[in-house]
């Protein structure tokens, strides 16, 4: 397996982080471009909670077996999953 194929396969294990990153960027752009209205804050709050929910769903269906990702730069194991849940729980 080449390095590029290994990194693409690693991205599948990195879904919760990718969802949160894309969600934060999208919410930031929406907040910057949205004119002031009384609906802005509730809609952005619901969108942020939906993003956290999708990330939690990705994390729930992620296998718990140990895996090294991105050529050994990141490891995904039970300890990492525990910390991901610990930091994701207060966000929801």
mmCIF file with all atom_site columns, C-alpha atoms in Angstrom:
data_model
loop_
_atom_site.group_PDB
_atom_site.id
_atom_site.type_symbol
_atom_site.label_atom_id
_atom_site.label_alt_id
_atom_site.label_comp_id
_atom_site.label_asym_id
_atom_site.label_entity_id
_atom_site.label_seq_id
_atom_site.pdbx_PDB_ins_code
_atom_site.Cartn_x
_atom_site.Cartn_y
_atom_site.Cartn_z
_atom_site.occupancy
_atom_site.B_iso_or_equiv
_atom_site.pdbx_formal_charge
_atom_site.auth_seq_id
_atom_site.auth_comp_id
_atom_site.auth_asym_id
_atom_site.auth_atom_id
_atom_site.pdbx_PDB_model_num
ATOM 1  C CA . UNK A 1 1  ? 0.000   0.000  0.000  1.00 0.00 ? 1  UNK A CA 1
ATOM 2  C CA . UNK A 1 2  ? 1.411   3.385  -0.959 1.00 0.00 ? 2  UNK A CA 1
ATOM 3  C CA . UNK A 1 3  ? 1.617   6.325  1.419  1.00 0.00 ? 3  UNK A CA 1
ATOM 4  C CA . UNK A 1 4  ? -1.283  8.098  -0.301 1.00 0.00 ? 4  UNK A CA 1
ATOM 5  C CA . UNK A 1 5  ? -3.520  5.038  -0.080 1.00 0.00 ? 5  UNK A CA 1
ATOM 6  C CA . UNK A 1 6  ? -2.584  4.606  3.579  1.00 0.00 ? 6  UNK A CA 1
ATOM 7  C CA . UNK A 1 7  ? -3.479  8.234  4.340  1.00 0.00 ? 7  UNK A CA 1
ATOM 8  C CA . UNK A 1 8  ? -6.820  7.959  2.536  1.00 0.00 ? 8  UNK A CA 1
ATOM 9  C CA . UNK A 1 9  ? -7.610  4.784  4.494  1.00 0.00 ? 9  UNK A CA 1
ATOM 10 C CA . UNK A 1 10 ? -6.604  6.611  7.694  1.00 0.00 ? 10 UNK A CA 1
ATOM 11 C CA . UNK A 1 11 ? -9.055  9.424  6.959  1.00 0.00 ? 11 UNK A CA 1
ATOM 12 C CA . UNK A 1 12 ? -11.932 6.987  7.449  1.00 0.00 ? 12 UNK A CA 1
ATOM 13 C CA . UNK A 1 13 ? -10.834 6.549  11.088 1.00 0.00 ? 13 UNK A CA 1
ATOM 14 C CA . UNK A 1 14 ? -10.508 10.318 11.479 1.00 0.00 ? 14 UNK A CA 1
ATOM 15 C CA . UNK A 1 15 ? -14.170 11.093 10.634 1.00 0.00 ? 15 UNK A CA 1
ATOM 16 C CA . UNK A 1 16 ? -15.266 12.625 13.977 1.00 0.00 ? 16 UNK A CA 1
ATOM 17 C CA . UNK A 1 17 ? -12.448 15.156 13.844 1.00 0.00 ? 17 UNK A CA 1
ATOM 18 C CA . UNK A 1 18 ? -13.143 15.918 10.190 1.00 0.00 ? 18 UNK A CA 1
ATOM 19 C CA . UNK A 1 19 ? -16.847 16.467 10.899 1.00 0.00 ? 19 UNK A CA 1
ATOM 20 C CA . UNK A 1 20 ? -16.091 18.852 13.764 1.00 0.00 ? 20 UNK A CA 1
ATOM 21 C CA . UNK A 1 21 ? -13.526 20.773 11.733 1.00 0.00 ? 21 UNK A CA 1
ATOM 22 C CA . UNK A 1 22 ? -15.838 21.149 8.738  1.00 0.00 ? 22 UNK A CA 1
ATOM 23 C CA . UNK A 1 23 ? -18.720 22.091 11.027 1.00 0.00 ? 23 UNK A CA 1
ATOM 24 C CA . UNK A 1 24 ? -16.749 24.796 12.799 1.00 0.00 ? 24 UNK A CA 1
ATOM 25 C CA . UNK A 1 25 ? -15.591 26.286 9.499  1.00 0.00 ? 25 UNK A CA 1
ATOM 26 C CA . UNK A 1 26 ? -19.107 26.213 8.054  1.00 0.00 ? 26 UNK A CA 1
ATOM 27 C CA . UNK A 1 27 ? -20.646 27.759 11.171 1.00 0.00 ? 27 UNK A CA 1
ATOM 28 C CA . UNK A 1 28 ? -18.005 30.479 11.225 1.00 0.00 ? 28 UNK A CA 1
ATOM 29 C CA . UNK A 1 29 ? -18.677 31.358 7.589  1.00 0.00 ? 29 UNK A CA 1
ATOM 30 C CA . UNK A 1 30 ? -22.443 31.325 8.158  1.00 0.00 ? 30 UNK A CA 1
ATOM 31 C CA . UNK A 1 31 ? -22.091 33.598 11.169 1.00 0.00 ? 31 UNK A CA 1
ATOM 32 C CA . UNK A 1 32 ? -19.926 36.036 9.241  1.00 0.00 ? 32 UNK A CA 1
ATOM 33 C CA . UNK A 1 33 ? -22.243 36.185 6.248  1.00 0.00 ? 33 UNK A CA 1
ATOM 34 C CA . UNK A 1 34 ? -25.595 36.183 8.038  1.00 0.00 ? 34 UNK A CA 1
ATOM 35 C CA . UNK A 1 35 ? -27.184 39.539 8.740  1.00 0.00 ? 35 UNK A CA 1
ATOM 36 C CA . UNK A 1 36 ? -28.410 40.236 12.240 1.00 0.00 ? 36 UNK A CA 1
ATOM 37 C CA . UNK A 1 37 ? -31.836 38.763 12.861 1.00 0.00 ? 37 UNK A CA 1
ATOM 38 C CA . UNK A 1 38 ? -33.622 37.125 15.730 1.00 0.00 ? 38 UNK A CA 1
ATOM 39 C CA . UNK A 1 39 ? -33.415 33.717 14.023 1.00 0.00 ? 39 UNK A CA 1
ATOM 40 C CA . UNK A 1 40 ? -29.642 33.713 13.544 1.00 0.00 ? 40 UNK A CA 1
ATOM 41 C CA . UNK A 1 41 ? -28.560 32.533 16.997 1.00 0.00 ? 41 UNK A CA 1
ATOM 42 C CA . UNK A 1 42 ? -31.151 29.736 17.406 1.00 0.00 ? 42 UNK A CA 1
ATOM 43 C CA . UNK A 1 43 ? -30.482 28.348 13.933 1.00 0.00 ? 43 UNK A CA 1
ATOM 44 C CA . UNK A 1 44 ? -26.701 28.470 14.385 1.00 0.00 ? 44 UNK A CA 1
ATOM 45 C CA . UNK A 1 45 ? -27.095 26.785 17.799 1.00 0.00 ? 45 UNK A CA 1
ATOM 46 C CA . UNK A 1 46 ? -29.178 23.988 16.295 1.00 0.00 ? 46 UNK A CA 1
ATOM 47 C CA . UNK A 1 47 ? -26.626 23.598 13.485 1.00 0.00 ? 47 UNK A CA 1
ATOM 48 C CA . UNK A 1 48 ? -23.786 23.390 16.019 1.00 0.00 ? 48 UNK A CA 1
ATOM 49 C CA . UNK A 1 49 ? -25.631 20.737 18.040 1.00 0.00 ? 49 UNK A CA 1
ATOM 50 C CA . UNK A 1 50 ? -26.340 18.808 14.837 1.00 0.00 ? 50 UNK A CA 1
ATOM 51 C CA . UNK A 1 51 ? -22.627 18.908 14.009 1.00 0.00 ? 51 UNK A CA 1
ATOM 52 C CA . UNK A 1 52 ? -21.777 17.551 17.453 1.00 0.00 ? 52 UNK A CA 1
ATOM 53 C CA . UNK A 1 53 ? -24.432 14.867 17.014 1.00 0.00 ? 53 UNK A CA 1
ATOM 54 C CA . UNK A 1 54 ? -23.011 13.773 13.668 1.00 0.00 ? 54 UNK A CA 1
ATOM 55 C CA . UNK A 1 55 ? -19.514 13.643 15.172 1.00 0.00 ? 55 UNK A CA 1
ATOM 56 C CA . UNK A 1 56 ? -20.848 11.554 18.074 1.00 0.00 ? 56 UNK A CA 1
ATOM 57 C CA . UNK A 1 57 ? -22.519 9.227  15.593 1.00 0.00 ? 57 UNK A CA 1
ATOM 58 C CA . UNK A 1 58 ? -19.270 8.824  13.677 1.00 0.00 ? 58 UNK A CA 1
ATOM 59 C CA . UNK A 1 59 ? -17.443 8.129  16.916 1.00 0.00 ? 59 UNK A CA 1
ATOM 60 C CA . UNK A 1 60 ? -20.061 5.614  18.075 1.00 0.00 ? 60 UNK A CA 1
ATOM 61 C CA . UNK A 1 61 ? -19.685 3.521  14.922 1.00 0.00 ? 61 UNK A CA 1
ATOM 62 C CA . UNK A 1 62 ? -15.899 3.726  14.849 1.00 0.00 ? 62 UNK A CA 1
ATOM 63 C CA . UNK A 1 63 ? -14.269 0.374  15.684 1.00 0.00 ? 63 UNK A CA 1
ATOM 64 C CA . UNK A 1 64 ? -12.399 0.339  18.988 1.00 0.00 ? 64 UNK A CA 1
ATOM 65 C CA . UNK A 1 65 ? -9.465  -1.726 17.773 1.00 0.00 ? 65 UNK A CA 1
ATOM 66 C CA . UNK A 1 66 ? -6.092  -0.015 17.873 1.00 0.00 ? 66 UNK A CA 1
ATOM 67 C CA . UNK A 1 67 ? -4.927  1.607  14.672 1.00 0.00 ? 67 UNK A CA 1
ATOM 68 C CA . UNK A 1 68 ? -2.049  3.842  13.667 1.00 0.00 ? 68 UNK A CA 1
ATOM 69 C CA . UNK A 1 69 ? -3.036  6.615  11.270 1.00 0.00 ? 69 UNK A CA 1
ATOM 70 C CA . UNK A 1 70 ? -1.217  8.982  8.960  1.00 0.00 ? 70 UNK A CA 1
ATOM 71 C CA . UNK A 1 71 ? 2.078   7.083  8.950  1.00 0.00 ? 71 UNK A CA 1
ATOM 72 C CA . UNK A 1 72 ? 2.249   6.768  12.728 1.00 0.00 ? 72 UNK A CA 1
ATOM 73 C CA . UNK A 1 73 ? 1.502   10.389 13.598 1.00 0.00 ? 73 UNK A CA 1
ATOM 74 C CA . UNK A 1 74 ? -1.820  9.608  15.326 1.00 0.00 ? 74 UNK A CA 1
ATOM 75 C CA . UNK A 1 75 ? -3.036  6.513  17.114 1.00 0.00 ? 75 UNK A CA 1
ATOM 76 C CA . UNK A 1 76 ? -6.646  5.478  17.537 1.00 0.00 ? 76 UNK A CA 1
ATOM 77 C CA . UNK A 1 77 ? -7.234  3.131  20.441 1.00 0.00 ? 77 UNK A CA 1
ATOM 78 C CA . UNK A 1 78 ? -9.513  2.788  23.458 1.00 0.00 ? 78 UNK A CA 1
ATOM 79 C CA . UNK A 1 79 ? -7.646  5.468  25.382 1.00 0.00 ? 79 UNK A CA 1
ATOM 80 C CA . UNK A 1 80 ? -8.034  7.966  22.539 1.00 0.00 ? 80 UNK A CA 1
ATOM 81 C CA . UNK A 1 81 ? -11.712 7.061  22.173 1.00 0.00 ? 81 UNK A CA 1
ATOM 82 C CA . UNK A 1 82 ? -12.250 7.674  25.894 1.00 0.00 ? 82 UNK A CA 1
ATOM 83 C CA . UNK A 1 83 ? -10.781 11.173 25.620 1.00 0.00 ? 83 UNK A CA 1
ATOM 84 C CA . UNK A 1 84 ? -12.783 11.926 22.494 1.00 0.00 ? 84 UNK A CA 1
ATOM 85 C CA . UNK A 1 85 ? -16.012 11.023 24.303 1.00 0.00 ? 85 UNK A CA 1
ATOM 86 C CA . UNK A 1 86 ? -14.919 12.970 27.367 1.00 0.00 ? 86 UNK A CA 1
ATOM 87 C CA . UNK A 1 87 ? -14.415 16.181 25.376 1.00 0.00 ? 87 UNK A CA 1
ATOM 88 C CA . UNK A 1 88 ? -17.377 15.632 23.050 1.00 0.00 ? 88 UNK A CA 1
ATOM 89 C CA . UNK A 1 89 ? -19.928 15.070 25.839 1.00 0.00 ? 89 UNK A CA 1
ATOM 90 C CA . UNK A 1 90 ? -19.916 18.641 27.246 1.00 0.00 ? 90 UNK A CA 1
ATOM 91 C CA . UNK A 1 91 ? -20.290 20.052 23.750 1.00 0.00 ? 91 UNK A CA 1
ATOM 92 C CA . UNK A 1 92 ? -23.679 18.343 23.320 1.00 0.00 ? 92 UNK A CA 1
#
